[in-house]
Short mmCIF file of C-alpha atoms in Angstrom, two decimals:
data_model
loop_
_atom_site.label_atom_id
_atom_site.label_comp_id
_atom_site.label_asym_id
_atom_site.label_seq_id
_atom_site.Cartn_x
_atom_site.Cartn_y
_atom_site.Cartn_z
CA MET A 6 7.13 -14.50 42.73
CA SER A 7 3.87 -14.44 44.81
CA ASN A 8 0.95 -12.90 43.61
CA PRO A 9 0.91 -9.00 44.62
CA ILE A 10 -2.34 -8.69 44.41
CA SER A 11 -4.34 -8.98 47.30
CA SER A 12 -7.59 -11.04 47.44
CA ASN A 13 -9.65 -8.98 47.99
CA TYR A 14 -8.31 -6.82 45.23
CA SER A 15 -9.05 -9.94 42.32
CA SER A 16 -11.88 -10.24 44.19
CA LYS A 17 -13.05 -7.07 42.83
CA LEU A 18 -11.15 -7.03 39.62
CA SER A 19 -13.37 -10.57 38.84
CA LYS A 20 -16.70 -8.70 39.57
CA VAL A 21 -15.31 -6.13 36.84
CA LEU A 22 -14.22 -8.26 34.25
CA HIS A 23 -17.33 -10.91 34.92
CA ALA A 24 -19.47 -7.46 34.44
CA MET A 25 -17.35 -6.74 31.03
CA LYS A 26 -17.88 -10.02 29.16
CA MET A 27 -21.45 -9.53 28.14
CA GLY A 28 -19.61 -6.75 26.13
CA MET A 29 -18.14 -10.07 24.30
CA VAL A 30 -21.29 -11.23 22.76
CA VAL A 31 -23.51 -8.26 22.18
CA ARG A 32 -23.04 -7.15 18.82
CA SER A 33 -25.86 -3.93 18.49
CA PRO A 34 -23.90 -0.59 18.15
CA SER A 35 -25.90 1.09 20.77
CA PHE A 36 -24.13 -1.33 23.35
CA PHE A 37 -20.92 0.22 23.12
CA PHE A 38 -23.18 3.70 23.28
CA PHE A 39 -23.80 2.79 26.61
CA LEU A 40 -20.53 0.87 27.10
CA PRO A 41 -19.09 3.90 29.16
CA PHE A 42 -21.50 3.84 31.60
CA ILE A 43 -21.97 0.33 32.11
CA LEU A 44 -18.33 0.66 32.70
CA ALA A 45 -18.42 3.23 34.91
CA LEU A 46 -21.16 1.69 37.28
CA SER A 47 -19.14 -1.23 37.54
CA ILE A 48 -15.74 -0.19 38.63
CA GLN A 49 -17.37 2.32 41.00
CA SER A 50 -19.66 -0.49 42.68
CA SER A 51 -15.89 -2.70 43.14
CA GLY A 52 -14.23 0.23 44.75
CA LEU A 53 -11.57 -0.02 42.32
CA SER A 54 -10.02 3.02 39.76
CA MET A 55 -9.04 1.94 36.42
CA VAL A 56 -5.62 3.04 36.66
CA ASP A 57 -6.17 -0.13 39.16
CA LEU A 58 -7.78 -2.56 36.14
CA GLU A 59 -5.69 -1.27 32.91
CA PRO A 60 -2.25 -2.71 33.74
CA GLU A 61 -4.24 -6.20 34.77
CA ALA A 62 -5.99 -5.84 32.14
CA LEU A 63 -2.93 -6.48 30.37
CA LEU A 64 -0.98 -8.58 32.19
CA ASN A 65 -3.63 -10.95 32.04
CA TRP A 66 -3.59 -10.96 28.29
CA LYS A 67 0.61 -11.64 28.74
CA THR A 68 0.02 -14.25 30.20
CA SER A 69 -1.99 -16.17 27.45
CA LEU A 70 0.47 -15.14 24.96
CA LYS A 71 3.23 -18.04 23.60
CA ASN A 72 5.85 -16.35 22.88
CA HIS A 73 7.04 -12.55 24.13
CA THR A 74 9.63 -9.97 25.05
CA LEU A 75 7.51 -8.28 27.30
CA VAL A 76 9.85 -8.91 30.54
CA SER A 77 9.05 -5.22 32.00
CA TRP A 78 5.16 -6.26 32.24
CA PHE A 79 4.82 -6.77 36.30
CA LEU A 80 3.56 -5.03 39.20
CA LYS A 81 5.33 -3.82 42.37
CA THR A 82 3.82 -4.12 45.46
CA SER A 83 6.05 -1.05 46.82
CA ASN A 84 5.28 1.36 43.85
CA SER A 85 1.58 1.68 42.18
CA THR A 86 3.10 3.32 39.56
CA SER A 87 5.27 0.63 38.45
CA HIS A 88 3.13 -0.27 35.10
CA CYS A 89 3.92 3.40 34.15
CA SER A 90 7.50 1.89 33.15
CA TRP A 91 6.11 -1.11 30.60
CA ILE A 92 7.98 -1.00 27.25
CA GLY A 93 5.54 -0.17 24.76
CA ILE A 94 3.26 1.62 26.71
CA ASN A 95 2.36 5.09 27.13
CA TYR A 96 0.23 6.85 29.53
CA ASN A 97 -1.61 10.21 30.04
CA ASN A 98 -0.97 12.38 33.39
CA ASP A 99 -3.79 10.03 35.39
CA ARG A 100 -1.89 7.16 34.23
CA SER A 101 -4.26 5.80 31.96
CA VAL A 102 -2.73 3.54 29.41
CA VAL A 103 -3.90 5.80 25.88
CA GLU A 104 -0.97 4.14 23.88
CA VAL A 105 -0.11 0.24 22.76
CA ASN A 106 2.68 0.07 20.36
CA LEU A 107 4.24 -3.46 20.07
CA SER A 108 5.04 -3.20 16.93
CA ASN A 109 7.56 -6.46 15.72
CA PHE A 110 7.75 -7.65 19.38
CA ASP A 111 8.00 -11.26 18.03
CA LEU A 112 4.59 -11.55 19.92
CA GLU A 113 2.92 -15.12 19.27
CA GLY A 114 -0.42 -16.17 20.68
CA THR A 115 -4.01 -14.20 19.79
CA LEU A 116 -6.48 -10.84 20.98
CA ASN A 117 -8.75 -13.11 22.86
CA GLN A 118 -7.63 -12.60 26.35
CA LEU A 119 -6.90 -8.95 25.52
CA ASN A 120 -10.03 -7.12 27.14
CA PHE A 121 -10.37 -3.72 25.03
CA PHE A 122 -13.12 -2.82 27.03
CA LEU A 123 -10.82 -1.95 30.33
CA LEU A 124 -8.74 0.10 27.71
CA PRO A 125 -11.45 3.06 27.16
CA TYR A 126 -8.80 5.67 27.32
CA LEU A 127 -7.10 3.99 24.37
CA THR A 128 -5.73 6.39 21.57
CA SER A 129 -3.37 4.28 20.05
CA LEU A 130 -3.10 0.89 19.08
CA ASN A 131 -0.02 -0.80 17.07
CA LEU A 132 0.60 -4.43 16.95
CA SER A 133 2.53 -4.74 13.39
CA MET A 134 4.52 -7.41 12.54
CA ASN A 135 4.01 -10.16 15.18
CA TYR A 136 2.30 -13.87 14.59
CA PHE A 137 -0.91 -13.54 15.72
CA LEU A 138 -1.40 -17.07 14.07
CA GLN A 139 -5.06 -18.46 13.15
CA GLY A 140 -6.47 -15.58 15.53
CA LYS A 141 -9.40 -13.88 14.73
CA ILE A 142 -9.30 -9.67 15.26
CA PRO A 143 -12.29 -9.78 18.61
CA LYS A 144 -15.28 -7.84 17.95
CA SER A 145 -14.98 -6.29 21.10
CA ILE A 146 -12.63 -3.77 19.75
CA GLY A 147 -15.19 -1.83 18.64
CA SER A 148 -15.60 -0.77 22.15
CA LEU A 149 -12.30 1.23 22.22
CA SER A 150 -14.49 4.79 21.18
CA LYS A 151 -11.01 7.00 21.27
CA LEU A 152 -8.83 5.20 19.42
CA SER A 153 -7.43 7.52 16.46
CA PHE A 154 -4.90 4.93 15.21
CA LEU A 155 -5.00 1.20 14.62
CA ASP A 156 -2.24 -0.58 12.76
CA LEU A 157 -2.58 -4.78 12.82
CA GLY A 158 -0.83 -5.52 9.77
CA ASP A 159 1.55 -7.92 8.79
CA ASN A 160 0.26 -10.77 11.38
CA GLN A 161 -1.69 -13.84 10.24
CA PHE A 162 -5.37 -12.79 11.31
CA THR A 163 -8.02 -15.02 9.93
CA GLY A 164 -11.76 -14.97 10.12
CA SER A 165 -13.78 -11.22 9.06
CA VAL A 166 -12.88 -7.45 9.22
CA PRO A 167 -15.44 -6.94 12.21
CA GLU A 168 -18.01 -4.75 11.35
CA GLU A 169 -17.68 -3.31 14.46
CA ILE A 170 -14.60 -1.53 13.84
CA GLY A 171 -17.12 0.70 12.25
CA ASN A 172 -17.62 2.02 15.59
CA LEU A 173 -14.55 3.81 15.78
CA THR A 174 -15.61 7.31 14.55
CA ASP A 175 -12.60 9.38 16.02
CA LEU A 176 -10.12 6.72 13.97
CA ARG A 177 -7.98 8.30 11.64
CA PHE A 178 -5.15 5.58 10.57
CA ILE A 179 -5.85 2.20 10.08
CA SER A 180 -4.19 -1.13 8.38
CA LEU A 181 -4.95 -4.68 8.57
CA SER A 182 -2.54 -5.26 5.63
CA GLY A 183 -0.65 -8.64 5.31
CA ASN A 184 -3.20 -10.92 6.98
CA ASP A 185 -5.10 -13.54 6.09
CA LEU A 186 -8.95 -11.74 6.58
CA SER A 187 -11.58 -13.23 4.14
CA GLY A 188 -15.33 -12.15 3.29
CA PRO A 189 -16.63 -8.93 1.87
CA ILE A 190 -15.26 -5.52 3.19
CA PRO A 191 -18.10 -4.21 5.40
CA TYR A 192 -19.53 -1.43 4.60
CA GLN A 193 -19.91 -0.06 8.09
CA LEU A 194 -16.10 1.72 7.28
CA GLY A 195 -18.11 3.90 5.94
CA ASN A 196 -18.53 5.47 9.04
CA LEU A 197 -15.32 6.63 9.69
CA GLN A 198 -15.35 10.06 8.34
CA LYS A 199 -12.19 10.69 10.00
CA VAL A 200 -9.93 8.07 8.75
CA TRP A 201 -7.58 9.75 5.88
CA HIS A 202 -5.54 6.20 5.40
CA LEU A 203 -7.45 3.19 4.98
CA ASP A 204 -5.41 0.29 4.35
CA LEU A 205 -6.90 -3.27 3.17
CA ARG A 206 -4.33 -4.82 0.94
CA ARG A 207 -2.80 -8.24 1.16
CA ASN A 208 -6.07 -10.04 2.40
CA ASN A 209 -8.70 -11.99 0.50
CA LEU A 210 -11.28 -9.22 1.05
CA ASN A 211 -14.22 -9.71 -1.83
CA SER A 212 -16.79 -6.97 -2.95
CA ILE A 213 -19.74 -6.17 -1.27
CA ASP A 214 -22.91 -4.01 -2.22
CA TRP A 215 -20.84 -1.12 -2.81
CA SER A 216 -24.42 1.23 -2.96
CA LYS A 217 -24.18 0.60 0.90
CA PHE A 218 -20.90 1.95 1.38
CA THR A 219 -20.60 5.90 1.83
CA GLY A 220 -18.25 8.03 0.82
CA MET A 221 -15.38 9.06 2.95
CA GLU A 222 -14.52 12.84 3.36
CA SER A 223 -11.16 12.56 4.89
CA LEU A 224 -9.64 9.62 2.96
CA THR A 225 -6.90 10.53 1.35
CA HIS A 226 -4.62 7.16 0.75
CA LEU A 227 -6.92 4.06 -0.04
CA TYR A 228 -5.22 0.74 -0.44
CA LEU A 229 -7.20 -2.66 -1.59
CA TYR A 230 -4.55 -4.09 -3.62
CA ASP A 231 -4.05 -8.02 -3.71
CA ASN A 232 -7.13 -9.25 -2.69
CA PHE A 233 -10.35 -10.87 -4.86
CA LEU A 234 -12.56 -7.72 -5.26
CA VAL A 235 -14.29 -8.11 -9.02
CA ASP A 236 -16.08 -4.83 -9.32
CA PHE A 237 -14.78 -1.31 -9.03
CA PRO A 238 -15.85 0.14 -5.59
CA ALA A 239 -18.29 3.28 -6.77
CA PHE A 240 -18.29 4.76 -3.12
CA VAL A 241 -13.94 5.74 -4.26
CA SER A 242 -15.76 8.38 -6.73
CA ARG A 243 -17.48 10.01 -3.35
CA CYS A 244 -14.16 10.05 -2.03
CA LYS A 245 -13.49 13.95 -2.81
CA ASN A 246 -9.94 14.43 -0.89
CA LEU A 247 -8.19 11.27 -2.88
CA VAL A 248 -5.40 11.24 -3.34
CA LEU A 249 -3.73 7.75 -3.92
CA LEU A 250 -6.02 4.89 -4.98
CA ASP A 251 -4.13 1.39 -4.94
CA LEU A 252 -6.83 -1.58 -6.97
CA SER A 253 -3.85 -3.76 -8.36
CA GLU A 254 -3.86 -7.57 -8.02
CA ASN A 255 -7.49 -8.04 -8.02
CA GLU A 256 -9.60 -9.26 -10.41
CA VAL A 257 -12.18 -6.45 -11.37
CA SER A 258 -12.93 -6.36 -15.01
CA GLY A 259 -14.94 -4.10 -17.27
CA GLY A 260 -13.76 -0.26 -18.99
CA ILE A 261 -11.15 1.41 -17.32
CA PRO A 262 -13.29 3.89 -14.90
CA ILE A 263 -12.53 6.91 -15.35
CA GLN A 264 -15.81 8.72 -15.16
CA LYS A 265 -15.50 7.55 -11.53
CA VAL A 266 -12.60 9.20 -10.83
CA SER A 267 -12.83 12.12 -13.21
CA SER A 268 -13.88 13.46 -10.01
CA LEU A 269 -11.14 13.48 -7.82
CA LYS A 270 -8.95 16.25 -8.46
CA ASN A 271 -6.57 15.81 -6.07
CA LEU A 272 -5.64 12.30 -7.22
CA GLN A 273 -1.93 11.35 -7.52
CA VAL A 274 -1.87 7.95 -7.88
CA LEU A 275 -3.61 5.19 -9.56
CA ASP A 276 -2.98 1.85 -9.63
CA LEU A 277 -5.01 -0.80 -11.46
CA SER A 278 -2.77 -3.04 -12.66
CA VAL A 279 -2.99 -6.61 -12.31
CA ASN A 280 -6.66 -7.04 -12.97
CA TYR A 281 -9.45 -7.96 -16.16
CA PHE A 282 -9.71 -4.14 -17.45
CA GLN A 283 -10.88 -3.93 -21.20
CA GLY A 284 -10.64 -1.20 -23.64
CA PRO A 285 -9.52 1.63 -24.11
CA ILE A 286 -7.60 4.42 -22.24
CA LEU A 287 -9.86 7.14 -22.47
CA ALA A 288 -8.97 10.65 -22.90
CA GLU A 289 -10.74 11.96 -20.15
CA LEU A 290 -7.74 11.02 -18.04
CA GLN A 291 -6.58 14.52 -19.35
CA ASN A 292 -9.03 15.80 -16.38
CA LEU A 293 -6.53 14.01 -13.78
CA MET A 294 -4.35 17.08 -13.52
CA ARG A 295 -2.37 16.63 -10.55
CA LEU A 296 -1.92 12.64 -11.28
CA GLN A 297 2.05 12.15 -10.92
CA GLU A 298 1.70 8.03 -11.27
CA LEU A 299 -0.39 6.12 -13.02
CA GLN A 300 -0.15 1.99 -13.40
CA LEU A 301 -2.15 -0.05 -15.66
CA TYR A 302 -0.24 -2.87 -16.72
CA SER A 303 -0.75 -6.39 -17.03
CA ASN A 304 -4.65 -5.62 -18.29
CA ASN A 305 -6.55 -6.44 -21.76
CA LEU A 306 -6.90 -2.84 -22.86
CA THR A 307 -7.01 -2.16 -26.56
CA GLY A 308 -6.15 1.36 -29.13
CA ALA A 309 -3.82 3.56 -29.00
CA ILE A 310 -2.00 6.27 -26.00
CA PRO A 311 -4.53 9.06 -26.40
CA HIS A 312 -3.04 12.21 -27.37
CA GLU A 313 -4.10 13.68 -24.29
CA ILE A 314 -1.56 11.92 -21.82
CA GLY A 315 0.41 14.67 -22.52
CA PHE A 316 -1.66 17.47 -20.73
CA ILE A 317 -1.03 15.87 -17.48
CA PHE A 318 2.07 17.65 -17.04
CA GLY A 319 2.73 16.36 -13.31
CA PHE A 320 3.33 12.76 -14.42
CA ARG A 321 6.16 11.19 -12.69
CA LYS A 322 5.85 7.44 -13.24
CA LEU A 323 4.03 6.04 -16.17
CA ASP A 324 3.56 2.53 -16.37
CA LEU A 325 1.57 0.50 -19.12
CA ARG A 326 3.77 -2.55 -19.73
CA TYR A 327 1.92 -5.67 -21.29
CA THR A 328 -1.78 -3.99 -21.90
CA TYR A 329 -2.24 -4.72 -25.63
CA LEU A 330 -2.24 -1.17 -26.78
CA THR A 331 -1.31 -0.51 -30.53
CA GLY A 332 -0.71 2.37 -32.64
CA SER A 333 1.94 4.36 -32.57
CA LEU A 334 3.49 6.67 -29.46
CA PRO A 335 1.63 10.55 -29.20
CA LEU A 336 4.16 13.11 -29.91
CA SER A 337 2.91 14.91 -26.52
CA ILE A 338 4.55 12.13 -24.93
CA GLY A 339 7.74 14.60 -25.06
CA ASN A 340 5.36 17.23 -23.15
CA LEU A 341 6.21 14.97 -19.70
CA SER A 342 9.02 16.92 -18.67
CA LYS A 343 8.67 15.85 -15.08
CA LEU A 344 8.46 11.94 -16.00
CA THR A 345 11.10 9.98 -14.18
CA TYR A 346 9.64 6.19 -15.02
CA LEU A 347 8.41 5.21 -18.69
CA ASP A 348 7.55 1.53 -19.11
CA LEU A 349 5.93 0.93 -22.27
CA SER A 350 7.15 -2.64 -23.28
CA GLY A 351 5.66 -5.74 -24.27
CA ASN A 352 2.83 -3.67 -26.35
CA LEU A 353 2.38 -3.84 -29.92
CA PHE A 354 3.07 -0.31 -31.13
CA THR A 355 4.37 0.52 -34.44
CA GLY A 356 6.25 3.49 -35.92
CA SER A 357 9.01 5.18 -34.71
CA LEU A 358 10.12 6.50 -31.88
CA PRO A 359 9.15 10.29 -31.38
CA PRO A 360 12.24 12.86 -31.30
CA SER A 361 10.39 14.17 -28.55
CA ILE A 362 11.07 11.82 -25.84
CA GLY A 363 14.71 13.30 -25.59
CA ASN A 364 12.73 16.43 -24.05
CA LEU A 365 11.94 14.01 -20.75
CA SER A 366 15.44 15.33 -19.25
CA LYS A 367 14.34 14.11 -15.58
CA LEU A 368 13.84 10.19 -17.05
CA THR A 369 15.89 7.59 -15.19
CA HIS A 370 14.00 4.77 -16.40
CA LEU A 371 13.12 4.04 -20.44
CA LEU A 372 11.70 1.00 -20.47
CA LEU A 373 10.32 -0.28 -24.68
CA SER A 374 11.11 -3.56 -24.97
CA VAL A 375 9.06 -6.07 -26.82
CA ASN A 376 7.42 -3.80 -29.36
CA ASN A 377 7.10 -3.29 -33.27
CA LEU A 378 8.72 -0.22 -33.24
CA THR A 379 10.59 0.35 -36.67
CA GLY A 380 12.90 3.02 -37.01
CA SER A 381 16.39 4.64 -36.17
CA LEU A 382 17.25 5.62 -32.77
CA PRO A 383 16.58 9.39 -32.85
CA PRO A 384 19.83 11.75 -31.57
CA SER A 385 17.42 13.44 -29.07
CA ILE A 386 18.07 10.40 -26.74
CA GLY A 387 21.11 11.90 -26.06
CA ASN A 388 19.50 14.65 -23.83
CA LEU A 389 18.27 12.02 -21.50
CA PHE A 390 21.43 12.51 -19.00
CA LYS A 391 20.02 10.67 -16.26
CA LEU A 392 18.94 7.88 -17.59
CA THR A 393 19.86 4.89 -15.70
CA ASP A 394 18.29 2.40 -17.40
CA LEU A 395 17.59 2.04 -21.26
CA TYR A 396 15.29 -1.40 -22.08
CA LEU A 397 15.04 -1.59 -26.13
CA SER A 398 15.45 -5.08 -26.74
CA GLY A 399 12.41 -7.44 -28.71
CA THR A 400 12.25 -4.26 -30.82
CA HIS A 401 12.88 -3.63 -34.88
CA PHE A 402 14.98 -0.83 -34.67
CA THR A 403 17.36 0.01 -37.54
CA GLY A 404 20.50 2.17 -37.97
CA SER A 405 23.46 2.44 -36.11
CA LEU A 406 24.17 3.23 -32.31
CA LEU A 407 24.21 6.84 -32.20
CA PRO A 408 27.57 8.48 -30.89
CA SER A 409 25.28 10.74 -28.65
CA ILE A 410 24.55 7.99 -26.54
CA ARG A 411 28.10 8.95 -25.23
CA HIS A 412 26.13 11.70 -22.95
CA LEU A 413 24.62 9.08 -21.17
CA SER A 414 27.00 9.09 -18.49
CA LYS A 415 24.34 7.34 -16.02
CA LEU A 416 23.92 4.80 -17.85
CA ALA A 417 23.86 1.02 -16.08
CA TYR A 418 22.36 -0.98 -17.71
CA LEU A 419 21.81 -0.91 -22.05
CA ASP A 420 19.76 -3.50 -23.37
CA LEU A 421 19.71 -3.49 -27.09
CA PHE A 422 19.29 -7.65 -27.64
CA GLY A 423 17.22 -8.81 -30.79
CA ASN A 424 17.08 -5.76 -33.04
CA ASN A 425 18.70 -4.68 -36.41
CA LEU A 426 21.02 -2.64 -35.56
CA THR A 427 24.21 -2.06 -38.40
CA GLY A 428 27.63 -0.76 -38.49
CA SER A 429 30.28 -0.11 -35.82
CA LEU A 430 30.15 0.39 -32.09
CA PRO A 431 30.83 4.34 -31.44
CA PRO A 432 34.30 4.37 -29.60
CA SER A 433 32.38 6.78 -27.13
CA ILE A 434 30.35 3.94 -25.58
CA GLY A 435 34.16 3.09 -23.87
CA ASN A 436 32.86 6.42 -21.99
CA LEU A 437 30.28 5.20 -19.86
CA SER A 438 31.77 4.52 -16.94
CA MET A 439 28.88 3.39 -14.83
CA LEU A 440 27.40 0.82 -17.30
CA SER A 441 27.31 -2.68 -15.77
CA GLN A 442 25.68 -4.63 -18.24
CA LEU A 443 25.17 -4.59 -21.44
CA TYR A 444 23.67 -6.16 -24.38
CA LEU A 445 23.61 -6.06 -28.20
CA SER A 446 23.96 -10.12 -29.45
CA ASN A 447 21.20 -10.36 -32.46
CA ASN A 448 22.28 -7.58 -34.53
CA ASN A 449 23.93 -6.93 -37.50
CA LEU A 450 26.28 -4.56 -35.20
CA TRP A 451 30.04 -4.90 -37.12
CA ASP A 452 32.17 -5.06 -34.84
CA LEU A 453 30.15 -8.27 -33.31
CA PHE A 454 30.27 -10.20 -36.03
CA LEU A 455 34.45 -9.21 -35.71
CA LEU A 456 34.76 -10.52 -32.21
CA ARG A 457 33.09 -13.47 -33.11
CA PHE A 458 35.69 -14.87 -35.43
CA GLY A 459 38.28 -13.63 -33.97
CA ILE A 460 39.31 -10.82 -36.56
CA LEU A 461 38.83 -8.39 -34.10
CA ASN A 462 40.17 -8.52 -30.49
CA PRO A 463 38.53 -7.23 -27.82
#
């Protein structure tokens, strides 16, 4: 097919593109301030309009891609608005491009040939879940001054996070997750005072001098997990509206930074798991009265669970597995009436299971395996009517398997392997119609002994 763009048009377009090339090498923020004026003058002198330039910029990028599914992207000589029907592109009433949504379009290539300077009205850019192999995020992305939504997640971008993204002060949502980005997190991101969602997880990013990073008043969701951060990002304490903080799977050490997060009165989810935190869980944790989920698993903690943890009445999930905690389980744990998930396995807890555990009527998962708990299972465990998973293996429980277990009608997984349980199996265990996996070996249950030697028929 012949090119529908006339040679005169192409000549004018080339002049505009040449004028914009300077932006590719300019890093000063002042350039981006003057960019709209430079662009307007370039377009005015060429005799073209932005409506002409935007589709041509997108077509130029499409041509550079190794693979794509953008078959609808072409211009018709008889229809000056034909680009308004392109897949993944939305326009305003003036036919200017305001949204590019090509998430999961099997695009393969780079962004090198996408001229962001010619998309000045763009408010939303979503290129997530494609294949930008070994490509970098261009610094020129900082020219998209009207951008409010940016998602470049789950590609394979390399290089650093461009500090020029800090110029996009209208951004509300930014995700660069699931790439191969490296280097320090640029402190210029602190300029994004309207951002509520910042997602940098699953990269190879490392710490900076956090004192250069300003607080972000609008930030509610911060995802930093699975990077190489070595210290706690101090700016977090100045993000007063933070609801979720995920710092898991990094290399942060030192004490649990309760003092740095205790001022975050809106915090609901705190995940510091799989790090190198040390020391006790401090009683000041109770200041986070809106906390619903706390994950500290796979750290090097010491001491007991503080009694004050029972005063955080909104808890839904508490995961403290494999943290080397000691002592007995606090009675106050029975105050957590909204709790649905409790994992304390792989620790050094001693003593008996408190009867108050039966107050957790919404609990679906109870995992206490591999501890030094002793005594009998409390009858109140039969009050956990919603329980689906009960893991008590590798502890030292004694006594018989309680008849009250028949009330756990939703139980699908029951693991009592490696305890000191005695007596016979209660007949009511046959009423657990949802049960799919049952582990009772390495106990002293009489029925299992008879079955083993063929004295009792299964």
